[in-house]
Coordinates of C-alpha atoms in Angstrom, one line a residue:
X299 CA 0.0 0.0 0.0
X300 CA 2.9 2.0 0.9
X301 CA 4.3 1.5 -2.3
X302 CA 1.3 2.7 -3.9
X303 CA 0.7 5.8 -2.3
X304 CA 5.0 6.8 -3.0
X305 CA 4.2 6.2 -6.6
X306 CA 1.5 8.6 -6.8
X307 CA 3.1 11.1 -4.7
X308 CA 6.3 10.8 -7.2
X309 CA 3.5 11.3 -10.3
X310 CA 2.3 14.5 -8.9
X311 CA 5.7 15.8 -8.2
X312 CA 6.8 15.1 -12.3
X313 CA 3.5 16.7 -13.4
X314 CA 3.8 19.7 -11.7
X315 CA 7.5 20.0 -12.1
X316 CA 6.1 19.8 -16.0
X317 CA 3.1 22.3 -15.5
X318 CA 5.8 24.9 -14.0
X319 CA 8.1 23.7 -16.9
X320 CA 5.3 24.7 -19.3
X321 CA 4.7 28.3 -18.0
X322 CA 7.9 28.9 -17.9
X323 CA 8.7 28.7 -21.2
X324 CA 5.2 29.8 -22.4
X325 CA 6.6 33.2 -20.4
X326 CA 9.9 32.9 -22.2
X327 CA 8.1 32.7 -25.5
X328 CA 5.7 35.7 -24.7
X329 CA 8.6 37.4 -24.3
X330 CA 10.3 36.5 -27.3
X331 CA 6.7 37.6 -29.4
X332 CA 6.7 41.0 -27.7
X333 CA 10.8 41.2 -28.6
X334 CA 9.3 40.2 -32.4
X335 CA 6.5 42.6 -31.9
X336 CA 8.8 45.8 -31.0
X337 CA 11.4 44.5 -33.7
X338 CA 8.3 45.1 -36.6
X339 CA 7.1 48.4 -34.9
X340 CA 10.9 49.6 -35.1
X341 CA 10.7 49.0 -38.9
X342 CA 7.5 50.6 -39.3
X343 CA 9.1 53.8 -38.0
X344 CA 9.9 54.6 -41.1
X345 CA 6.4 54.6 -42.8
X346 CA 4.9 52.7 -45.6
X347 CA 6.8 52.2 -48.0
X348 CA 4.8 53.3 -51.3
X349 CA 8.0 53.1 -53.9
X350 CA 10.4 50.1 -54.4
X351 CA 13.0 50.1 -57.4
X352 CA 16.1 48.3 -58.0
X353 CA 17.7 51.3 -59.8
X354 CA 17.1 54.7 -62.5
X355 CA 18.8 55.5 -65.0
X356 CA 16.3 57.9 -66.5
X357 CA 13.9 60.1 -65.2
X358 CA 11.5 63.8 -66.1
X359 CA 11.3 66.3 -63.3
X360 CA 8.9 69.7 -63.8
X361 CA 8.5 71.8 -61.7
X362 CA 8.6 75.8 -61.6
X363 CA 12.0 75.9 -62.7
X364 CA 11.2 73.9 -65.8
X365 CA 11.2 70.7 -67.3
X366 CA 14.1 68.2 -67.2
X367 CA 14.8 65.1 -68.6
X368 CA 17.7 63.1 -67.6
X369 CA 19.7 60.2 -68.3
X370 CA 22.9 58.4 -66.6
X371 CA 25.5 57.1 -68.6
X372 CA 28.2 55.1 -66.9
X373 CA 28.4 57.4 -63.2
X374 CA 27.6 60.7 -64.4
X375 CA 24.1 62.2 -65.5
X376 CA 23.5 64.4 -68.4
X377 CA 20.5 66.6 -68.7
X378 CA 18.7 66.0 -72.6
X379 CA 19.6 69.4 -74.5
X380 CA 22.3 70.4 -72.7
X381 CA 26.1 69.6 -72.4
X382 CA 26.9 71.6 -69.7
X383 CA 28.8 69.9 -66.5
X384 CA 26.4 68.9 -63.9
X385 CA 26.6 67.7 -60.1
X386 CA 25.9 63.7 -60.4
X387 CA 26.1 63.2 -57.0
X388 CA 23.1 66.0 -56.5
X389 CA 21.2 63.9 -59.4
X390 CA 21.5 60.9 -58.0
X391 CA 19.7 62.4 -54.7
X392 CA 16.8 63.4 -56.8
X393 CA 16.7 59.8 -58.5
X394 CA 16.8 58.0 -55.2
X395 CA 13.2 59.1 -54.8
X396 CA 12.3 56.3 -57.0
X397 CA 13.9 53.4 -55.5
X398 CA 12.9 53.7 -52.3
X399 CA 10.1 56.5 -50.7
X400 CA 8.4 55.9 -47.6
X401 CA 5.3 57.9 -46.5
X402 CA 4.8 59.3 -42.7
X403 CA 1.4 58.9 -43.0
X404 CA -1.6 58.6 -45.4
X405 CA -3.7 61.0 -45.2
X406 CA -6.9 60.3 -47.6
X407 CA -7.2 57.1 -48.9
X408 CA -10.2 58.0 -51.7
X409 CA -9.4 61.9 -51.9
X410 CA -12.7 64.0 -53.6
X411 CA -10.7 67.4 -53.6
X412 CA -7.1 66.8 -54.8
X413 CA -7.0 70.6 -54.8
X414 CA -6.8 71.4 -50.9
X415 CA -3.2 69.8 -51.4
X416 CA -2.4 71.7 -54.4
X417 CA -2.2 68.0 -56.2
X418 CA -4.7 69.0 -58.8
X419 CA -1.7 71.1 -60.4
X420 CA 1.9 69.3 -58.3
X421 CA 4.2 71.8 -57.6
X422 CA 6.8 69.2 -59.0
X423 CA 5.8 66.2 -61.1
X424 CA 8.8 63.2 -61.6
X425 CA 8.5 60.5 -63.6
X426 CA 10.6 57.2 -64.2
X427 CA 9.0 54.6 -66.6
X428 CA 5.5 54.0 -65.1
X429 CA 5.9 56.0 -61.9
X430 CA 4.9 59.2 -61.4
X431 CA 5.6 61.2 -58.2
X432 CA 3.1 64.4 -57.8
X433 CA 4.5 67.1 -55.2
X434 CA 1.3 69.3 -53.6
X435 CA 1.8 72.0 -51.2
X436 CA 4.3 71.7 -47.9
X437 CA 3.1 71.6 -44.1
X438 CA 2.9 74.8 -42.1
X439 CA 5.8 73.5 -40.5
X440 CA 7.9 72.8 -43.5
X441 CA 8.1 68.6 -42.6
X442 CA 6.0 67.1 -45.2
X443 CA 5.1 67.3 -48.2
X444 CA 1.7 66.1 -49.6
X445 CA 2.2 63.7 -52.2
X446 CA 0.1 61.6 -54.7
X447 CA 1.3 59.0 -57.1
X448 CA 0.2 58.3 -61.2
X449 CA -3.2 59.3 -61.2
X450 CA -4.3 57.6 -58.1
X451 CA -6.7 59.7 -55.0
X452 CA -4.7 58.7 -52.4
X453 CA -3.1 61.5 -50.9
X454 CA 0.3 60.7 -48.3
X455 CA 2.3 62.9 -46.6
X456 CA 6.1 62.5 -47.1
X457 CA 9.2 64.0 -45.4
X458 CA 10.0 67.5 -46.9
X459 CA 13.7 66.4 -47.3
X460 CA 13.3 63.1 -49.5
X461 CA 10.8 65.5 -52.0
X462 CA 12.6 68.9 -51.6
X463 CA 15.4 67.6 -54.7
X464 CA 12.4 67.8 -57.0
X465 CA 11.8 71.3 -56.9
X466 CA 15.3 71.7 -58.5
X467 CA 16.5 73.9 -60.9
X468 CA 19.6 74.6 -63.2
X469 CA 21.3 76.3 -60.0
X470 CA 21.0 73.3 -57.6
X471 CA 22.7 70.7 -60.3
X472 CA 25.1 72.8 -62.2
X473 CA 28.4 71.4 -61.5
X474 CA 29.9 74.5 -59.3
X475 CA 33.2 73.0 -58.2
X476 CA 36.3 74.7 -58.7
X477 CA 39.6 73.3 -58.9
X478 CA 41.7 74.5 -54.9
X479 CA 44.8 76.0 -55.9
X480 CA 47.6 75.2 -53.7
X481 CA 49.7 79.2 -52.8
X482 CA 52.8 77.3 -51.9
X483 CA 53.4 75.7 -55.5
X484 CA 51.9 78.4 -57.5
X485 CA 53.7 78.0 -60.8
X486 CA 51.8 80.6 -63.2
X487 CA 49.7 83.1 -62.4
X488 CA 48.6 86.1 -65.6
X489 CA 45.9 88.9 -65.1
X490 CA 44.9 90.4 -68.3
X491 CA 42.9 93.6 -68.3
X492 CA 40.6 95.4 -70.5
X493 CA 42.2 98.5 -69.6
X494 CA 45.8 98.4 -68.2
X495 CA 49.4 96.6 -69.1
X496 CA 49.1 92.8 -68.5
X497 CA 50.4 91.0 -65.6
X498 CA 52.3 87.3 -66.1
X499 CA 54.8 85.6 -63.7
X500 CA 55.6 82.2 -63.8
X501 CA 58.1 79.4 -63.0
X502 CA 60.9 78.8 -65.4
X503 CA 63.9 76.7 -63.8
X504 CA 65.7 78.0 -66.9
X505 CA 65.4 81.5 -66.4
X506 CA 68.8 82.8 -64.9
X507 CA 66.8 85.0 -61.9
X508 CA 64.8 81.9 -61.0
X509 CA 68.2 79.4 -61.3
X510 CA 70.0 82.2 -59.5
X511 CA 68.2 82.0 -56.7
X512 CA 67.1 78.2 -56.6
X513 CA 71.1 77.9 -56.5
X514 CA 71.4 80.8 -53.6
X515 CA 68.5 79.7 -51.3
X516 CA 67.3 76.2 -52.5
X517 CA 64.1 77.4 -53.2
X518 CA 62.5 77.6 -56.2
X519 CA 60.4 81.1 -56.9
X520 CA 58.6 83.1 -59.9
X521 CA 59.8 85.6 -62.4
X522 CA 57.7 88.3 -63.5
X523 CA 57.6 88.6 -67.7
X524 CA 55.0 91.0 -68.0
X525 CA 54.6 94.0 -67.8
X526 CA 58.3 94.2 -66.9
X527 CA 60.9 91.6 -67.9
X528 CA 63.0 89.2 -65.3
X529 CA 62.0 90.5 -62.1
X530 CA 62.2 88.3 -59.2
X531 CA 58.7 87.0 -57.7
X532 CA 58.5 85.4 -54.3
X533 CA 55.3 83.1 -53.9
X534 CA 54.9 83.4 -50.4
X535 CA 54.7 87.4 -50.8
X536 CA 51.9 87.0 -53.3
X537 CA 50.0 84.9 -50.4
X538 CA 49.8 88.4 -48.5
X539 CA 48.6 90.5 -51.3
X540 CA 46.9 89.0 -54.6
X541 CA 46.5 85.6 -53.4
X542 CA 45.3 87.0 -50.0
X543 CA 41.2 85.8 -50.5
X544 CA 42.1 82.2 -52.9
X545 CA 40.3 80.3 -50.6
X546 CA 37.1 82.6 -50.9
X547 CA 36.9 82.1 -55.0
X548 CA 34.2 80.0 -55.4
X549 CA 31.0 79.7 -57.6
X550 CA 28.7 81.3 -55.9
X551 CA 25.0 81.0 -58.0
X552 CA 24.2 80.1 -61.5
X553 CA 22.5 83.1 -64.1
X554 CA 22.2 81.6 -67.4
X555 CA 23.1 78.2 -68.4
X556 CA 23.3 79.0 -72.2
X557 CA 24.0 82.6 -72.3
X558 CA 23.1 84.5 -76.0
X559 CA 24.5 87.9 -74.9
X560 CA 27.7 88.2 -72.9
X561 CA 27.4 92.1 -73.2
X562 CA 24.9 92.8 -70.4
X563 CA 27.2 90.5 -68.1
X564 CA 30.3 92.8 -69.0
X565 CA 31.7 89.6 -70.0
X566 CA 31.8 90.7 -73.8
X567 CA 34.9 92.8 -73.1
X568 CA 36.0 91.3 -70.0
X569 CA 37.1 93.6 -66.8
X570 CA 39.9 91.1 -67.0
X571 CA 41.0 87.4 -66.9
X572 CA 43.0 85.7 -64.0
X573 CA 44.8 81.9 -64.7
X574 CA 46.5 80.4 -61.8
X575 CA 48.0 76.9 -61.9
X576 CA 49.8 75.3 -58.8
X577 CA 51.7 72.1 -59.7
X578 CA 48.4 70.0 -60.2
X579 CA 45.8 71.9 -60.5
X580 CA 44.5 75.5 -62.1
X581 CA 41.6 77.6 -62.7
X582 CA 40.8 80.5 -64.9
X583 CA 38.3 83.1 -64.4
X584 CA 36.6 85.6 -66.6
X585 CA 35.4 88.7 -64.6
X586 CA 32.5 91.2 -66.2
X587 CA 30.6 93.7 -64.5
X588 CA 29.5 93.8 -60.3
X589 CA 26.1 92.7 -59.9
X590 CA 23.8 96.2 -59.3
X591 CA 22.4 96.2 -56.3
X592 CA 23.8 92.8 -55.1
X593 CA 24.0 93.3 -51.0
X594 CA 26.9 90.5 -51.0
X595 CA 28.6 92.5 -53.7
X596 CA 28.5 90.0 -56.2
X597 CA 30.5 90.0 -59.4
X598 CA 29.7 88.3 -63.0
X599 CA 31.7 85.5 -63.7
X600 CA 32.6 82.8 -66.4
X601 CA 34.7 79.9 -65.2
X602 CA 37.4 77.7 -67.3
X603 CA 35.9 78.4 -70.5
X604 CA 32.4 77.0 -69.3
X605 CA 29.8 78.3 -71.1
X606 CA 27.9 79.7 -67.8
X607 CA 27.7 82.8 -66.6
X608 CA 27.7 82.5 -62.8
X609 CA 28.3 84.8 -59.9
X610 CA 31.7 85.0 -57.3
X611 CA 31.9 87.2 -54.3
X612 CA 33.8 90.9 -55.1
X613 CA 35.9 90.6 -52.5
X614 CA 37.5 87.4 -53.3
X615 CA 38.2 88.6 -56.8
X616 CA 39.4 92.4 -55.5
X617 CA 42.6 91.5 -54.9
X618 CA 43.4 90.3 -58.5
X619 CA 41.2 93.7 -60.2
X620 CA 43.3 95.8 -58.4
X621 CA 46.5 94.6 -58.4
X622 CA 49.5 96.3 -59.5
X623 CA 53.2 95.1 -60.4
X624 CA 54.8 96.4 -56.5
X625 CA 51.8 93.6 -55.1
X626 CA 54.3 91.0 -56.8
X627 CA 57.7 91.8 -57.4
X628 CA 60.5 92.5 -55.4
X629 CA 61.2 96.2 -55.6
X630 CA 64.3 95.9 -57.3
X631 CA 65.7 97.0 -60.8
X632 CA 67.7 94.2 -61.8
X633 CA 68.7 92.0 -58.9
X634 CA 71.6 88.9 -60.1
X635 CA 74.2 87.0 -58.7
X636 CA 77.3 88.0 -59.5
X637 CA 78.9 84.5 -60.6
X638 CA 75.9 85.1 -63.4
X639 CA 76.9 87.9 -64.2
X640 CA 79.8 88.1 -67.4
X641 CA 79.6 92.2 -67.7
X642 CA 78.3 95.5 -66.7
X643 CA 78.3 98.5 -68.6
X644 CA 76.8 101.8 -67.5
X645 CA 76.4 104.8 -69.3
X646 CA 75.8 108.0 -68.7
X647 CA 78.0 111.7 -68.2
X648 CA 80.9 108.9 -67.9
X649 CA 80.6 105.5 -69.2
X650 CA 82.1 102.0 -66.8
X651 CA 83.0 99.2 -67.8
X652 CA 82.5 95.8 -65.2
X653 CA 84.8 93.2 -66.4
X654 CA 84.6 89.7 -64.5
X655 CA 87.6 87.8 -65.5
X656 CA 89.0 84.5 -64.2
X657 CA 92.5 84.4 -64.0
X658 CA 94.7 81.5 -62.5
X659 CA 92.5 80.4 -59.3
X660 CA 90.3 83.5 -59.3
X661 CA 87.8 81.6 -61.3
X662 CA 84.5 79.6 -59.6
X663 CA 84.7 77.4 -56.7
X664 CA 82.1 75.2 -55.4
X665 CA 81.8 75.4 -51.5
X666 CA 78.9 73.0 -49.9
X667 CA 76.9 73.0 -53.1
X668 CA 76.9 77.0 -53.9
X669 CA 79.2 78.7 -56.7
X670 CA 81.3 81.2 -55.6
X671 CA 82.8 83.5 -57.7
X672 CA 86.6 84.0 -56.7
X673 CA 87.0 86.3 -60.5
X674 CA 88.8 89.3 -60.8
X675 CA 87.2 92.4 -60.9
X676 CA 87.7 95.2 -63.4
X677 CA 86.1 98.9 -64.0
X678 CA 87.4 100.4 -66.5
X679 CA 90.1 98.0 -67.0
X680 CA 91.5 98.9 -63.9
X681 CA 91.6 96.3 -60.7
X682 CA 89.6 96.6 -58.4
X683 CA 90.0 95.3 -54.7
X684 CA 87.6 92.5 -54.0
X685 CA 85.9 93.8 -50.6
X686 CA 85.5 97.2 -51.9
X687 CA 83.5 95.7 -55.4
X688 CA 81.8 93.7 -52.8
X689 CA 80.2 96.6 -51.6
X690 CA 79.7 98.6 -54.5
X691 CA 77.9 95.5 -56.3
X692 CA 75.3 95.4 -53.9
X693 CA 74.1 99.2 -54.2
X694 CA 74.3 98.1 -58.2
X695 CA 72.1 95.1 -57.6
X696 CA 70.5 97.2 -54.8
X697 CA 68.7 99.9 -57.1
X698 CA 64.7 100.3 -56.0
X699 CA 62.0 101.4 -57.5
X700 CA 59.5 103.3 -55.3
X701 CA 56.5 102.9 -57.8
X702 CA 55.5 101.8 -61.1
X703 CA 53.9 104.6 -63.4
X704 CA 51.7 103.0 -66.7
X705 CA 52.5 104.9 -70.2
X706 CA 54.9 107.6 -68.7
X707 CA 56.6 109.1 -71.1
X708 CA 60.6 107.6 -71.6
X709 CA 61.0 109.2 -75.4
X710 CA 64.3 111.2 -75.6
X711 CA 67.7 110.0 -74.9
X712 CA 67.9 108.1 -71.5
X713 CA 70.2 110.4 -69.0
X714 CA 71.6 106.8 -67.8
X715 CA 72.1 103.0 -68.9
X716 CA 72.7 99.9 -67.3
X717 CA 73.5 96.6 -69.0
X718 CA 73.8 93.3 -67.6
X719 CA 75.1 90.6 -69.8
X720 CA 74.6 87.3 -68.4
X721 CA 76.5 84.1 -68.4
X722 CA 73.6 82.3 -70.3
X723 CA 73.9 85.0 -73.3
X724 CA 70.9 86.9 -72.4
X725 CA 71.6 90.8 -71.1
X726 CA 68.8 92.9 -69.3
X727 CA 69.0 96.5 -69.7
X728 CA 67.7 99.1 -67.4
X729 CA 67.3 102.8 -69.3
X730 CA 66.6 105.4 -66.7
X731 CA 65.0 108.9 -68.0
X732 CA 64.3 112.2 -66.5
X733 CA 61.2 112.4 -64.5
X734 CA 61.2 115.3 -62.0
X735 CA 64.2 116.8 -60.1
X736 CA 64.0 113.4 -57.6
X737 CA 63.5 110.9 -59.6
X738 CA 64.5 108.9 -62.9
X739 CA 61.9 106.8 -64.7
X740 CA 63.0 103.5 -65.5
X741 CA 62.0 101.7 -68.5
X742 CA 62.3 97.9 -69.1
X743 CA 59.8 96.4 -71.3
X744 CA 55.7 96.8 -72.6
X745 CA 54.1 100.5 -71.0
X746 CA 54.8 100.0 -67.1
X747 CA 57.9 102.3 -65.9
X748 CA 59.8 102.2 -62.3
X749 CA 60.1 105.7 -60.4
X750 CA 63.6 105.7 -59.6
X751 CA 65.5 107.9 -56.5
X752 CA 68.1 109.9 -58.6
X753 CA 69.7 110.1 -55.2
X754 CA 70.5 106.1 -55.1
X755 CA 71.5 106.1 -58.8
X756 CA 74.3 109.2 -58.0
X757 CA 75.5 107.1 -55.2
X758 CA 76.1 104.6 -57.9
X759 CA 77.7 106.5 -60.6
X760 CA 80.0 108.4 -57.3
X761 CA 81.3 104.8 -56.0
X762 CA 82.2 103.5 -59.7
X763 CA 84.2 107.3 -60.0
X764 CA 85.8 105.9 -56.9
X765 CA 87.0 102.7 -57.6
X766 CA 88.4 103.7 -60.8
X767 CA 90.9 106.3 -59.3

């Protein structure tokens, strides 16, 4: 009997063990369907979505910009009718819109009065293949836009910034980039003006001022060759003066994409063109007229010989409008090295002679990588002693110029003359004419002169007197 009653106490022991077994995992699944259930409502947070694409590589857009038809071919989109340069990567926002668009809410499923969402006439109407996307008005509070598809009454509301890119225009995909000119490596950099001498330095490892003073310093620099001949350009002066707003020069908004009359820009007869080119990249830029009554002080641009007329800022183009030859050079007449220098001659009241001449071991000796010239020294044919020359070449090479004057008059016979001839074969000569009782103007090439102390260029002629005696 004993037995009996053990074996039904052990049976109801298992089954309950199994009953609390049960609820258990009957708990643990409940929990697992209410994970589930959150999982789907996460999901959902997103909206319905109402368009499902694989990919577009075509679509129409009109809105009140215009109508737009476009078409990708490998990565880049092209707009039918045009060849301009566009901004794929802005395209490709507006074409996302049909492979994937989720609405917040539906409004009205069976909508009577599309007007009240201004769906009767969209505001913007895209179309790819058999979808078509109709834009209505936007929510008070600029979130949502109402939105109907094909030709259907169902009316949703979808976020503002997934429908904004079909309210585009020319100005929003126009390719506006422009190529981030480096002011360390500039290596050319020309202004050309409608209405004063031409400005044009660049890099020439060739040119003896440049190789002069790449063999001096290390460093390679610019030479001006217009308006004024072989003039010595540092680039990281420029960096202070015309190249002080290069990170401002930037597109700033489209004005006409295919532009029939340049005139009313300015841009028929240009204020001027700039080029600039760093070691990889470079940029040129037409400038026309300042925008009337722009409150930014905008100016009309064209950009790398792009068909466009676009707008840049004033004031990162002032600079460049207004520059003048003392913004880049070095304010020096003719400023050499004397082992490249083969002769002088200066004439005036009394002409000199500068004879370099190697003789026995006064020749050229190379000491850590720089030529030094060890040659003898003669004015005149007549020795001169080395530390004295010294000094009196430096106030030669030191001659400055306190200005530069545009179409001054240098006709007459020049009151004084200096030639250098170089060791290359070239010569650069410096003609100095009567401009007041203070100064001489210089004249070196095209219609820009130098003003010229008379007072430095006496000290000059009085120390070569000197050294001759």
């Amino acid at each position: 009997m004993k037995k009996k009653i053990y074996s039904l106490t052990g049976a109801a022991v298992i089954l309950a063990a199994l009953i609390v077994l049960y609820f258990v995992m009957a708990s643990v699944n409940s929990e697992n369907d209410i994970e589930d259930t959150n999982q789907d409502i996460a999901i959902s947070d997103l909206g319905t979505q109402i368009i499902k694409a694989d990919s577009v590589k075509s679509f129409s857009i009109t809105n009140e910009n215009g109508s737009f038809v476009f078409n990708k071919k490998g990565d880049n989109w092209r707009v039918e009718g045009y060849d301009n340069s566009f901004n794929s990567s802005v395209i490709d926002s507006m074409a996302s819109v049909f492979t994937s668009l989720y609405a917040e809410q539906t409004i009205e499923e069976n909508a009577q009065d599309m007007s009240k969402y201004n769906l009767d006439k969209p505001a913007a109407q895209a179309k790819s293949g058999d979808i078509t996307i109709n834009a209505g008005m936007i929510t008070a509070d600029g979130k949502y836009y109402y939105v109907s598809l094909n030709d259907e009454k169902t009316v949703y509301m979808v976020n503002s910034a997934r429908i904004a890119a079909l309210t585009y225009g020319f100005n929003d995909i126009i390719d506006k980039s422009v190529a981030k000119i480096d002011s360390d490596t500039i290596q050319e950099l020309s202004i050309t003006y409608r209405d004063k001498s031409d400005i044009l330095v660049k890099y020439d490892k060739d040119n003896p001022i440049a190789r002069e003073y790449a063999e001096k310093n290390g460093l390679a620099t610019l030479v001006m060759e217009k308006p004024v001949e072989n003039m010595l350009v540092y680039p990281y002066n420029l960096q202070g003066s015309v190249l002080q707003n290069l990170s401002s020069v930037n597109i700033k908004d489209l004005i006409e994409i295919k532009p029939a009359d340049l005139s009313k820009y300015g841009l028929s007869e240009p204020v001027c063109t700039i080029y600039i080119a760093d070691s990889e990249n470079s940029i040129k830029i037409t400038a026309g007229d300042v925008v009337k009554d722009s409150q930014e002080t905008l100016i009309y641009v064209m950009v790398n010989d792009r068909p466009e007329v676009f707008t840049m800022e004033y004031r990162a183009l002032k600079p460049f409008l207004n520059a003048s030859i003392a913004d880049f050079v070095e304010k020096f007449v003719s400023l050499y090295q004397r082992s490249n220098v083969n002769k002088i001659t200066i004439e005036g009241d009394t002409d000199y002679t500068i004879d370099f001449r190697a003789e026995g071991e006064n020749d050229f000796r190379d000491i850590d990588g720089v030529k030094k010239d060890y040659r003898n020294t003669y004015i005149n044919n007549t020795l001169v002693d080395k530390e004295r020359f010294t000094d009196f070449y430096e106030l030669l090479v030191g001659i400055g110029f306190d200005n530069i004057v545009d179409n001054a008059d240098v006709s007459g016979e020049p009151g004084v003359t200096i030639t250098f001839e170089l060791s290359d074969g070239s010569s650069d000569t410096a003609m100095y004419y009567d401009y007041d009782e203070s100064f001489y103007i210089v004249s070196k090439g095209d219609n820009t002169s130098m003003l010229v102390s008379k007072q430095t260029v006496r000290r000059v002629l009085n120390e070569a007197q000197n050294l001759c005696k």
